[in-house]
Tab-separated table of C-alpha atoms and ligand atoms in Angstrom:
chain	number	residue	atom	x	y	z
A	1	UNK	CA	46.406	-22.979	-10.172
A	2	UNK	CA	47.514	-21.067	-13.325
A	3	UNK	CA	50.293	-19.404	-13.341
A	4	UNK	CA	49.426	-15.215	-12.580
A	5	UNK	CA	50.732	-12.868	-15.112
A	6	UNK	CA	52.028	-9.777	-13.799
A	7	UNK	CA	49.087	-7.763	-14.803
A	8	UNK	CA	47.040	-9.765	-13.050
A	9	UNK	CA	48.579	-9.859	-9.596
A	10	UNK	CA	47.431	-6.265	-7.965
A	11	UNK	CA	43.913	-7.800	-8.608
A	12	UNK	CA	44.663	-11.257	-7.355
A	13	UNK	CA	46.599	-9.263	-4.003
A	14	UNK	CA	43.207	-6.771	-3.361
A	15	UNK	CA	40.399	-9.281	-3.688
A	16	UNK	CA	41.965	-11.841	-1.412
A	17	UNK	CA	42.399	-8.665	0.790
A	18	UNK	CA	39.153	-7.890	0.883
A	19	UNK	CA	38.060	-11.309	1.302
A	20	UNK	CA	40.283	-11.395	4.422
A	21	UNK	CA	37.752	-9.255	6.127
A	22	UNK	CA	38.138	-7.981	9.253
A	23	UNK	CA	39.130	-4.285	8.148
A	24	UNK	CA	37.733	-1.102	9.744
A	25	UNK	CA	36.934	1.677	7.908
A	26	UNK	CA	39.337	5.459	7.584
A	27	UNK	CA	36.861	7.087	9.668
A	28	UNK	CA	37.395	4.360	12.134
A	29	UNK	CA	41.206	4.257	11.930
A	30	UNK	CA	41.167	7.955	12.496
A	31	UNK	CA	39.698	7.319	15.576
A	32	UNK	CA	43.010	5.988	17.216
A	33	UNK	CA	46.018	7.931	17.942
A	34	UNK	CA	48.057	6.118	15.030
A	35	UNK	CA	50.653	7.481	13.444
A	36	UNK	CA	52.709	5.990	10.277
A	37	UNK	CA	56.162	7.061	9.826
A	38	UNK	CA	57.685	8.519	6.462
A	39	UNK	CA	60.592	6.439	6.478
A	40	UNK	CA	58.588	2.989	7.275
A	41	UNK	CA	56.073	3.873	4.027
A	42	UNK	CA	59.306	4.419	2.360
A	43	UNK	CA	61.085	1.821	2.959
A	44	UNK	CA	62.735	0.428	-0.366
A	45	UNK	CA	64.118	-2.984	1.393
A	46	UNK	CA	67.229	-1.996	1.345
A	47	UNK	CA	69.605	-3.315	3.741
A	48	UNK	CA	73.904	-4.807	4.572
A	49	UNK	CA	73.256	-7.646	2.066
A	50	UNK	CA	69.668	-6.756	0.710
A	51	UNK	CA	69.387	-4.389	-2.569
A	52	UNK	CA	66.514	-2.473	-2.847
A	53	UNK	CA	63.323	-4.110	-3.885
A	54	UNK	CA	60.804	-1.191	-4.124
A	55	UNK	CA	60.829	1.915	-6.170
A	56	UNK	CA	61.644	5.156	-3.421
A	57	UNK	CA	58.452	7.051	-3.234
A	58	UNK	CA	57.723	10.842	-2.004
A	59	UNK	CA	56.986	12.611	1.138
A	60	UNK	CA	53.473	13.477	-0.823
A	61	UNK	CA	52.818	9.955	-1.959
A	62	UNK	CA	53.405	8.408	1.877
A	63	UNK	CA	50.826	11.615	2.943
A	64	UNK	CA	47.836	10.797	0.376
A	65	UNK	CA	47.979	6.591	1.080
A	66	UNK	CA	48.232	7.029	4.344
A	67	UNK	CA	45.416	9.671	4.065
A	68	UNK	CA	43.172	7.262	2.061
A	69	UNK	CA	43.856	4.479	4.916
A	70	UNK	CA	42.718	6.619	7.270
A	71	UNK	CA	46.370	7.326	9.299
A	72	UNK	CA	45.466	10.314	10.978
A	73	UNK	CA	49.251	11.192	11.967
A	74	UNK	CA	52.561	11.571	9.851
A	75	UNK	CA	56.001	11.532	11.439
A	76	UNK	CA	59.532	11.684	9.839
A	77	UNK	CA	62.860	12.316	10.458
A	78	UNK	CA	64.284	15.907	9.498
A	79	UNK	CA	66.334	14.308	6.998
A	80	UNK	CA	63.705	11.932	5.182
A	81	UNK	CA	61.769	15.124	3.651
A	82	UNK	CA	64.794	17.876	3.777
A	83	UNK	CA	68.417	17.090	1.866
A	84	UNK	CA	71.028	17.343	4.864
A	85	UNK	CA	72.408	20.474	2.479
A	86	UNK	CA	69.161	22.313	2.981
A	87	UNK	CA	68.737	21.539	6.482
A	88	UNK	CA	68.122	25.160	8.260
A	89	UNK	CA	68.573	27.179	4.955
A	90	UNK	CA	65.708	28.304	2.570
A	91	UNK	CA	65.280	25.135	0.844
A	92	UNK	CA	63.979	23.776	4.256
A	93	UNK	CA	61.644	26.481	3.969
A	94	UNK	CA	59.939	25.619	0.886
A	95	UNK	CA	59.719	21.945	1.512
A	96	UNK	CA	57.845	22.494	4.935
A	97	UNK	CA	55.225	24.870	3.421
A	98	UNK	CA	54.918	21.731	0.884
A	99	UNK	CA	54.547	19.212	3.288
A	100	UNK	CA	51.484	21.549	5.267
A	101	UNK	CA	49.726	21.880	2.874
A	102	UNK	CA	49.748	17.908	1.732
A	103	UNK	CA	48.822	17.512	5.159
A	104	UNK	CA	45.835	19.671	4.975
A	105	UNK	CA	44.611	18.421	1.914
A	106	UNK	CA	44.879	14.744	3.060
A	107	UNK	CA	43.539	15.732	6.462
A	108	UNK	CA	46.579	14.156	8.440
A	109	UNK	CA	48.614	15.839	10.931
A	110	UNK	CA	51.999	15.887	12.353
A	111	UNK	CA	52.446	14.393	15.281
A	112	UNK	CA	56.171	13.855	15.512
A	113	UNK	CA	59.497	15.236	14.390
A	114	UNK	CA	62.831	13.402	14.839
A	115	UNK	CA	66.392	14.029	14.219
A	116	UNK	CA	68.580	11.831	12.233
A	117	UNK	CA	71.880	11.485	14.332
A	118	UNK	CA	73.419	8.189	12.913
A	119	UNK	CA	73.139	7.713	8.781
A	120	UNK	CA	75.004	10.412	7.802
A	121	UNK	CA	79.309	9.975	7.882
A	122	UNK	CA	79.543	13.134	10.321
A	123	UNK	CA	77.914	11.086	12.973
A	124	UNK	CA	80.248	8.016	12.304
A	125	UNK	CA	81.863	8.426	15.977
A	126	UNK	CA	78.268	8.927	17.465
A	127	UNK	CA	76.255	12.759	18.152
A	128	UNK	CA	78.458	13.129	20.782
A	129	UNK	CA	81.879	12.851	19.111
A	130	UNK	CA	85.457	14.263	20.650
A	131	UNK	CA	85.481	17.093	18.196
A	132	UNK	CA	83.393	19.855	19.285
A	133	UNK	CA	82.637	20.759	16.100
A	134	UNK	CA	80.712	17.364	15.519
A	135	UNK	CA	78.741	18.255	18.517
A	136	UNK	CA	78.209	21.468	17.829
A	137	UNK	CA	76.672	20.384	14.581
A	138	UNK	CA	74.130	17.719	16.849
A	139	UNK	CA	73.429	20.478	18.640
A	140	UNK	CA	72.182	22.662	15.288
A	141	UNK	CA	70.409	19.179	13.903
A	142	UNK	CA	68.465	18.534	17.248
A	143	UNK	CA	67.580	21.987	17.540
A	144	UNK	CA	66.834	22.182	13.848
A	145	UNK	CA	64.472	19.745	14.883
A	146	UNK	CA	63.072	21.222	17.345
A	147	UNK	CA	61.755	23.877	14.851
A	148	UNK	CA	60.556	21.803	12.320
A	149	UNK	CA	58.090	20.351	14.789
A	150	UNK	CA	56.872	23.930	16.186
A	151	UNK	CA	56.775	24.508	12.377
A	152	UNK	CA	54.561	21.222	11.815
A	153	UNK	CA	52.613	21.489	14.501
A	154	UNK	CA	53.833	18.656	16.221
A	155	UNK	CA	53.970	17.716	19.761
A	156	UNK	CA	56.534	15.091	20.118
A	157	UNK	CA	60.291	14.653	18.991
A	158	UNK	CA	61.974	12.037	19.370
A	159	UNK	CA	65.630	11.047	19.551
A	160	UNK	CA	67.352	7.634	18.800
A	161	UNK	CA	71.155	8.187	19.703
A	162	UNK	CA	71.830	5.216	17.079
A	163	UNK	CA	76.077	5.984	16.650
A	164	UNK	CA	76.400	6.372	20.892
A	165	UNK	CA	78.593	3.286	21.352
A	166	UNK	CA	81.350	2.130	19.515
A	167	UNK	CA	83.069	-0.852	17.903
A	168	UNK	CA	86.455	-1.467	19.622
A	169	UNK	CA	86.283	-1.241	23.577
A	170	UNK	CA	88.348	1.621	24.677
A	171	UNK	CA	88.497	4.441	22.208
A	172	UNK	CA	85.845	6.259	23.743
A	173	UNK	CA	85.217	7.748	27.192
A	174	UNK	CA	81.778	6.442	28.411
A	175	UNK	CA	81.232	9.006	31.332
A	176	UNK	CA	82.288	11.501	29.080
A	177	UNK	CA	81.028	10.406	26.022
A	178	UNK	CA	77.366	10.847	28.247
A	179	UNK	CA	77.800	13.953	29.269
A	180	UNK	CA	78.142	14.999	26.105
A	181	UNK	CA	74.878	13.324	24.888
A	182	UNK	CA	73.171	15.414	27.018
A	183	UNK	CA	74.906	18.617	26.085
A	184	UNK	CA	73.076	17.981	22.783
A	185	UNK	CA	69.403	17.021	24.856
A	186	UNK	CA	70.154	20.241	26.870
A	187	UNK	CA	70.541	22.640	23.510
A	188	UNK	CA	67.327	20.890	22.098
A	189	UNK	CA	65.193	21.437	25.280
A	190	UNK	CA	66.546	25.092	25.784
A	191	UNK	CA	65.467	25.855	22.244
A	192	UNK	CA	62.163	24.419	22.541
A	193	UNK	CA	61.495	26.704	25.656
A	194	UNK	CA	62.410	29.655	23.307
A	195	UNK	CA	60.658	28.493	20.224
A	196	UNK	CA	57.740	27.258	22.084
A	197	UNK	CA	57.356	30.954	24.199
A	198	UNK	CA	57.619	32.435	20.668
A	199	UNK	CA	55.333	30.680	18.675
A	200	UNK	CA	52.883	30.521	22.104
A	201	UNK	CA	52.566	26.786	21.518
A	202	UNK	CA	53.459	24.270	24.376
A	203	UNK	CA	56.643	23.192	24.692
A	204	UNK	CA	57.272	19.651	23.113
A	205	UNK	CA	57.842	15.992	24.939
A	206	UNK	CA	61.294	15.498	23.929
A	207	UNK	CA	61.624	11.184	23.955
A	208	UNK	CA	64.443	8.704	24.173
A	209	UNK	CA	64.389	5.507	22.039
A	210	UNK	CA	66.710	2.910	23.482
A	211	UNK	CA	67.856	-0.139	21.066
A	212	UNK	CA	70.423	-2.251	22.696
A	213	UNK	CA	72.409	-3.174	19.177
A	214	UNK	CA	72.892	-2.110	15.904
A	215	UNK	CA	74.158	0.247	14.344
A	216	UNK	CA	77.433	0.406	16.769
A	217	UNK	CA	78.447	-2.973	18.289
A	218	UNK	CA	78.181	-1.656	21.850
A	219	UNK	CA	75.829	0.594	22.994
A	220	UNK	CA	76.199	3.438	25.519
A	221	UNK	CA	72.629	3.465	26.407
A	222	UNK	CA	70.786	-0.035	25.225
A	223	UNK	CA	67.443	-0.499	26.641
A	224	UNK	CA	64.381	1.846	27.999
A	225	UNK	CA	65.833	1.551	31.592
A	226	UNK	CA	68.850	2.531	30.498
A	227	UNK	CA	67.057	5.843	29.472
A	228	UNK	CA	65.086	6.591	32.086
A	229	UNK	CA	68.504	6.204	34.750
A	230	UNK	CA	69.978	8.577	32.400
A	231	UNK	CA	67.275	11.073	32.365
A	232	UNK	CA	67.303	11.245	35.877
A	233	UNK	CA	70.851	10.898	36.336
A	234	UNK	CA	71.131	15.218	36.704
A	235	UNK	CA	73.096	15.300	33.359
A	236	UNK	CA	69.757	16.866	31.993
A	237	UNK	CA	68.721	20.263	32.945
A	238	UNK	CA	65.314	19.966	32.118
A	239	UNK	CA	64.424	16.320	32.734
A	240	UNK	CA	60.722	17.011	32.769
A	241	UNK	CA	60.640	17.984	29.438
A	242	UNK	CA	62.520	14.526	28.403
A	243	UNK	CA	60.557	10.724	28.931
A	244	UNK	CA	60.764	7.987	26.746
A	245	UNK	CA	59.488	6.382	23.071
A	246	UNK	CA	60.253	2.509	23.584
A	247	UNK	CA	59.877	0.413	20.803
A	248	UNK	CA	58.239	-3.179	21.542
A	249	UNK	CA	60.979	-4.919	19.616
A	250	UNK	CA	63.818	-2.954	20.947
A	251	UNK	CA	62.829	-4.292	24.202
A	252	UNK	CA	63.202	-8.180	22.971
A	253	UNK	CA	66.020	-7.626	21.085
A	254	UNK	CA	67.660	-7.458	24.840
A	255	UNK	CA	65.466	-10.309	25.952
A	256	UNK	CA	63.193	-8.283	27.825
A	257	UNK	CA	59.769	-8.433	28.465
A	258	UNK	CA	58.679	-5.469	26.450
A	259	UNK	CA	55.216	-5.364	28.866
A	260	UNK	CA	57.491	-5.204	32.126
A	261	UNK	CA	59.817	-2.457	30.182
A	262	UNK	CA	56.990	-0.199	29.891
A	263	UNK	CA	55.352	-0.787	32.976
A	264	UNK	CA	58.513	0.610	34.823
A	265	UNK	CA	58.121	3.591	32.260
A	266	UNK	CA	54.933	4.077	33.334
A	267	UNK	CA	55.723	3.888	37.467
A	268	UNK	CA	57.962	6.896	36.436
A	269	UNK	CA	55.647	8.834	34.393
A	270	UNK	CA	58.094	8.904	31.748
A	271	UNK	CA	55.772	6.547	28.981
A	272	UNK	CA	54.762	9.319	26.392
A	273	UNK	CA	55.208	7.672	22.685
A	274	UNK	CA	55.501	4.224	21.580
A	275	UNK	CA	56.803	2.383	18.651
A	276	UNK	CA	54.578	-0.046	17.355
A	277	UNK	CA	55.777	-3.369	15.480
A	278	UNK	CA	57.295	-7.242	16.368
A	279	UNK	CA	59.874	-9.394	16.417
A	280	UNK	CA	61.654	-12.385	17.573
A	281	UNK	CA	63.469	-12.444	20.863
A	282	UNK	CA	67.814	-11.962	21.328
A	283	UNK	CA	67.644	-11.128	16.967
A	284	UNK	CA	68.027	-7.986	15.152
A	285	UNK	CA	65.649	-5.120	14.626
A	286	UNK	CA	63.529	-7.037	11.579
A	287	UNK	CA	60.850	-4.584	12.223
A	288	UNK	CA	58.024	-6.677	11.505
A	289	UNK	CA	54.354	-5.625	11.353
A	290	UNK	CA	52.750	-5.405	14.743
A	291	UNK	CA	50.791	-8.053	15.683
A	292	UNK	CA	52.171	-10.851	13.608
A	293	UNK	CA	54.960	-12.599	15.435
A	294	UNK	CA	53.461	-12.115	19.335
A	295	UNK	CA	49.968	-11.074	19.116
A	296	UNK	CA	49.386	-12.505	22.977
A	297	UNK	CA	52.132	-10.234	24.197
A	298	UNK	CA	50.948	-7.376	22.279
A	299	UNK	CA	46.992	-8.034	23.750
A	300	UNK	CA	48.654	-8.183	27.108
A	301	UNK	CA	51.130	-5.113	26.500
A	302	UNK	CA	47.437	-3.134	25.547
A	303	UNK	CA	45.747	-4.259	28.502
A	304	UNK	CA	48.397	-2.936	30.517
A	305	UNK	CA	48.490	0.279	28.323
A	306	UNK	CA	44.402	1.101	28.384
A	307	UNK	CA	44.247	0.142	32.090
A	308	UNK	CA	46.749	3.012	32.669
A	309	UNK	CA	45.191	5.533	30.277
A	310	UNK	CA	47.866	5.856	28.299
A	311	UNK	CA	46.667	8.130	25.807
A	312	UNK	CA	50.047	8.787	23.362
A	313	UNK	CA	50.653	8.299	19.740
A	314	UNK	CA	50.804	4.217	18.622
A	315	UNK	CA	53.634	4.495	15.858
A	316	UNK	CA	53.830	2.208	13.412
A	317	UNK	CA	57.601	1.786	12.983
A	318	UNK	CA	57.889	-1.296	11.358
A	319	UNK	CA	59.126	-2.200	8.146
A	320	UNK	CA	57.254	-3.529	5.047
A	321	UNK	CA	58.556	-6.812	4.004
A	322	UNK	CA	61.092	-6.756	0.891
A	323	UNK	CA	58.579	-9.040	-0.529
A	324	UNK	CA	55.844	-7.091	-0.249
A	325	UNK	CA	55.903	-4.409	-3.545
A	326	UNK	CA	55.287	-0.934	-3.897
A	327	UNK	CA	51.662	-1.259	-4.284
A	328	UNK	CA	51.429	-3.771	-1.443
A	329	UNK	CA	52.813	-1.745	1.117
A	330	UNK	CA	49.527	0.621	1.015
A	331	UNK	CA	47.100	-1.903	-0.301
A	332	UNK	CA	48.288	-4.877	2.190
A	333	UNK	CA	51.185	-3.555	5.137
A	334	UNK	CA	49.705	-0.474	6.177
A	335	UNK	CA	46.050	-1.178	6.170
A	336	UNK	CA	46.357	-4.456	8.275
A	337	UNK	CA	49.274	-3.398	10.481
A	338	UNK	CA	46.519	-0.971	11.557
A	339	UNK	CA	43.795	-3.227	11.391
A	340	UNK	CA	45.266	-5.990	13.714
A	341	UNK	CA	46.292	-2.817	16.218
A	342	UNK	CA	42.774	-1.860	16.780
A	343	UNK	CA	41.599	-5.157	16.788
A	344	UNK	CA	44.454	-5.854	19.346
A	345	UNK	CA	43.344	-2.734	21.463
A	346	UNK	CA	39.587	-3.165	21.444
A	347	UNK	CA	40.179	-7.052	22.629
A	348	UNK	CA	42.362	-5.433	25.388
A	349	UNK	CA	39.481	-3.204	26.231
A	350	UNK	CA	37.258	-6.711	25.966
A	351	UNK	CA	39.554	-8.571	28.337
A	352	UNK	CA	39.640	-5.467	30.725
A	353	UNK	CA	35.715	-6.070	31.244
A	354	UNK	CA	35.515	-9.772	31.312
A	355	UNK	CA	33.822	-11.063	34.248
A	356	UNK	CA	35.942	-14.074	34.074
A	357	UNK	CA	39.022	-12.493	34.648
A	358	UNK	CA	37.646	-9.809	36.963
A	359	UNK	CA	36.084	-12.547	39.519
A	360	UNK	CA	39.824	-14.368	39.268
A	361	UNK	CA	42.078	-11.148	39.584
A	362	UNK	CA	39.381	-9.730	42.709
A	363	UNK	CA	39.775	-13.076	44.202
A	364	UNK	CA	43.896	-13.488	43.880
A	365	UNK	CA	43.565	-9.880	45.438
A	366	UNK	CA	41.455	-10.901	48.180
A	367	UNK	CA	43.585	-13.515	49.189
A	368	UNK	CA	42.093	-16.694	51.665
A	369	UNK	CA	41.722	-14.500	55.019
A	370	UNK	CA	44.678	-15.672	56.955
A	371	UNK	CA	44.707	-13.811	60.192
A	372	UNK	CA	47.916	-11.724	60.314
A	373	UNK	CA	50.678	-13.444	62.278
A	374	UNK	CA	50.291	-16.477	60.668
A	375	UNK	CA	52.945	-19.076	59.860
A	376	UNK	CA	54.502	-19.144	56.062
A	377	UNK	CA	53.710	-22.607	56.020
A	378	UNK	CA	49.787	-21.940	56.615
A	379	UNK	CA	49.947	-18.975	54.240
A	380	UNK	CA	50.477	-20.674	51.417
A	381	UNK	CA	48.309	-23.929	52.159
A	382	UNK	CA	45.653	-21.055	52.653
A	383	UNK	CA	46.498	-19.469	49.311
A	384	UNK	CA	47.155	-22.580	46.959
A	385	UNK	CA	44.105	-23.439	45.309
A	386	UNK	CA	43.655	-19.825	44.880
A	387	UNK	CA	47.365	-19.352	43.104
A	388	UNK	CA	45.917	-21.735	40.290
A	389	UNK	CA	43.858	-18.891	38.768
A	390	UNK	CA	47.548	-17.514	37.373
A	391	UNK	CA	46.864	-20.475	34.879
A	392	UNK	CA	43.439	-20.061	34.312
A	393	UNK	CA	43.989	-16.282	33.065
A	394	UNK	CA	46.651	-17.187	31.155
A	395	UNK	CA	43.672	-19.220	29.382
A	396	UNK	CA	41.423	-17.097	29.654
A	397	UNK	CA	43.269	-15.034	27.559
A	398	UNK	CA	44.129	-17.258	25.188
A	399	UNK	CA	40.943	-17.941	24.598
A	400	UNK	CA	39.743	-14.561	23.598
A	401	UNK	CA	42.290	-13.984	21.605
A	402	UNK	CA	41.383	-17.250	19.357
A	403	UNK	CA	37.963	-16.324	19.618
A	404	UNK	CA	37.447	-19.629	21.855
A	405	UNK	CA	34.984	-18.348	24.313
A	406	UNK	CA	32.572	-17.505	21.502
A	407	UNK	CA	32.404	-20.920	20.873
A	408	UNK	CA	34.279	-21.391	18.095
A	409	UNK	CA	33.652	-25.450	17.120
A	410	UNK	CA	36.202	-27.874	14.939
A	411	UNK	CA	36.357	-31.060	13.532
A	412	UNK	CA	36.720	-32.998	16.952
B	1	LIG	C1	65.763	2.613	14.622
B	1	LIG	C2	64.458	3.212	14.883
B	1	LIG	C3	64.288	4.585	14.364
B	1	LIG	C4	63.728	5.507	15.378
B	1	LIG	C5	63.691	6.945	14.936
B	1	LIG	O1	65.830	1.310	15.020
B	1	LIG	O2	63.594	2.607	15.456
B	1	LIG	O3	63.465	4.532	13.247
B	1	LIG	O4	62.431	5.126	15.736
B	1	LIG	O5	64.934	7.388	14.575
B	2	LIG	MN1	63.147	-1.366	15.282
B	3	LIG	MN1	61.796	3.122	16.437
């Protein structure tokens, strides 16, 4: 091949885009409770060793692509769109009425609000510092928060403690260092109840997004379990109002099973928001485009997720590539990270229905018949033939997901 001159590579990147196929229209993509997050959009690839490979782009460009793709939700942190200086001051203000009416013209709304509490230096000993003047200030951001959402129109916040931990074992107080965490929950949720009465809106679902490393070295509360012991724990005073937004890779980062994560958070009710993206297993948070490291997982993590109705926001917070350019991350990352979720989710809905895996699920349920009282020994000879449909789903599956039981043919 030739080589491709600069000015021809957008073209070169949208035909074989379109040629890809397999792409759903906005008015489809609206459809689904998806929501793209400012900070993903603007990404510039920044990171320890990694300059910046993109140009930064505004809260009003992220609004009208994402519009265009047909992302019905927006979601940001407070300080993505507002300068920390401006945060609760006049300048917020103005930048809100901007950002509703960018929303209404692109016909997106804002689903979710959620409060920096790690990149600036004041949060360098965590939210929930010694000083109480550091947590007084967590206290104004989360509650700042709080009212940007009410102002958006949002019904989620969300809050990722990122600093709670530390770096040398020893220098901080765990027990303590907790109960001061949820000083900061308890100021956010007692605002919302007085914001919310107000405004007459409802009150919002405040959620907890575990990672179990990075940014600190250790990690006071690491993984979705750890969450939902501490939101039950009595440290909260309104632990209704609090559940969880797990992020799939967070989950594997720890070496869990990100399916069996949120199953528990759904046996406690507490499963109200979900990061959407991938990753490898025990690594860091790369933050890759859903679907396109374990797209078996993620068919079996929707299965799970339709067959329990969960009905929450699917947020793509993943990161573009640093390869992929400015004009790539609308015309190539965002479009297909959406594209293989709906896919994904109307397979799982596929696979729910299949009569194959019905017939072998009814029949592992049914069991062989053995009357009670029986020995363990006859039990299981009973039950082994039986037991070997645990493989045969795990094919089954496999197969729709390659498209095998549609007959797909090869070579051989
Ligand atoms: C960090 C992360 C955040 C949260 C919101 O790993 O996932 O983007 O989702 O602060
Ligand atoms: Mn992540
Ligand atoms: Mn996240």
């Amino acid at each position: 091949m030739k080589p491709v001159p600069v000015f021809e590579q957008q073209a070169l990147v949208e035909r074989l885009m379109k040629a890809s196929g397999g792409s759903y229209s906005p008015e489809t993509r609206r459809k689904y409770f998806i929501s793209g997050p400012q900070w993903a959009a603007a990404y510039q690839g920044q990171a320890l060793f990694h300059a910046p490979t993109r140009a930064p782009i505004t809260f009003e460009d992220v609004i009208r692509e994402y519009g265009k793709i047909g992302i019905g939700h927006w979601c940001t942190h407070d300080t993505d769109v507002i300068p920390t200086e401006q945060l609760g001051k006049s300048g917020q203000q103005e930048i809100l009425g901007q950002i509703k009416q960018s929303l209404s013209h692109h016909g997106l709304s804002c689903s979710m609000v959620t409060a920096e509490t790690f990149f600036h230096k004041i949060f360098a000993a965590s939210p929930a510092a010694e000083a109480p003047e550091i947590r007084q200030y967590a206290a104004f951001r989360v509650k700042n928060t709080v009212e940007i959402a009410h102002e958006l129109g949002a019904q989620f916040t969300v809050y990722w403690p990122g600093t709670l931990g530390y770096y040398v074992q020893g220098a901080v107080e765990e027990t303590q260092t907790l109960c001061w965490y949820a000083e900061a929950l308890n100021a956010a949720t007692a605002h919302d109840i007085e914001i919310a009465k107000k405004k007459n809106r409802p009150a919002l679902k405040h959620c907890l997004e575990a990672k179990p490393f990075e940014p600190q070295a250790e990690i006071l509360l690491p993984t979705s379990d750890a969450m939902l012991a501490f939101i039950s724990s009595g440290l909260l005073q309104h632990p209704e109002m609090v559940g969880l937004n797990p992020e799939y890779l967070h989950e594997l980062m720890w070496g869990g099973a990100p399916r069996a994560a949120l199953a528990r958070a759904l046996v406690a009710g507490k499963l109200w928001h979900l990061d959407i993206n991938d990753g490898y297993r025990l690594k860091h948070d790369v933050d890759i485009g859903v679907g396109l490291v374990n797209p078996l997982d993620w068919l079996n993590v929707l299965m799970l997720l339709r067959s329990h109705g969960y009905n929450g926001p699917f947020n793509l917070d993943y990161k573009p590539p640093r390869t992929t350019s400015n004009h790539g991350v609308f015309a190539v990352s965002f479009p297909s990270a959406v594209d293989r979720f709906i896919t994904l989710w109307e397979m799982a809905g596929e696979v729910l229905e299949d009569s194959i895996l019905r017939e072998a699920t009814d029949a592992l349920k049914a069991g062989a018949g053995v009357p009670a009282g029986a020995d363990a020994d006859a039990i299981f000879e009973a039950n082994k033939d039986l037991l070997t449909l645990h493989e045969l789903i795990a094919h089954r599956l496999v197969q729709i997901l390659l498209g095998l039981h549609r007959g797909r043919t090869y070579s051989v």
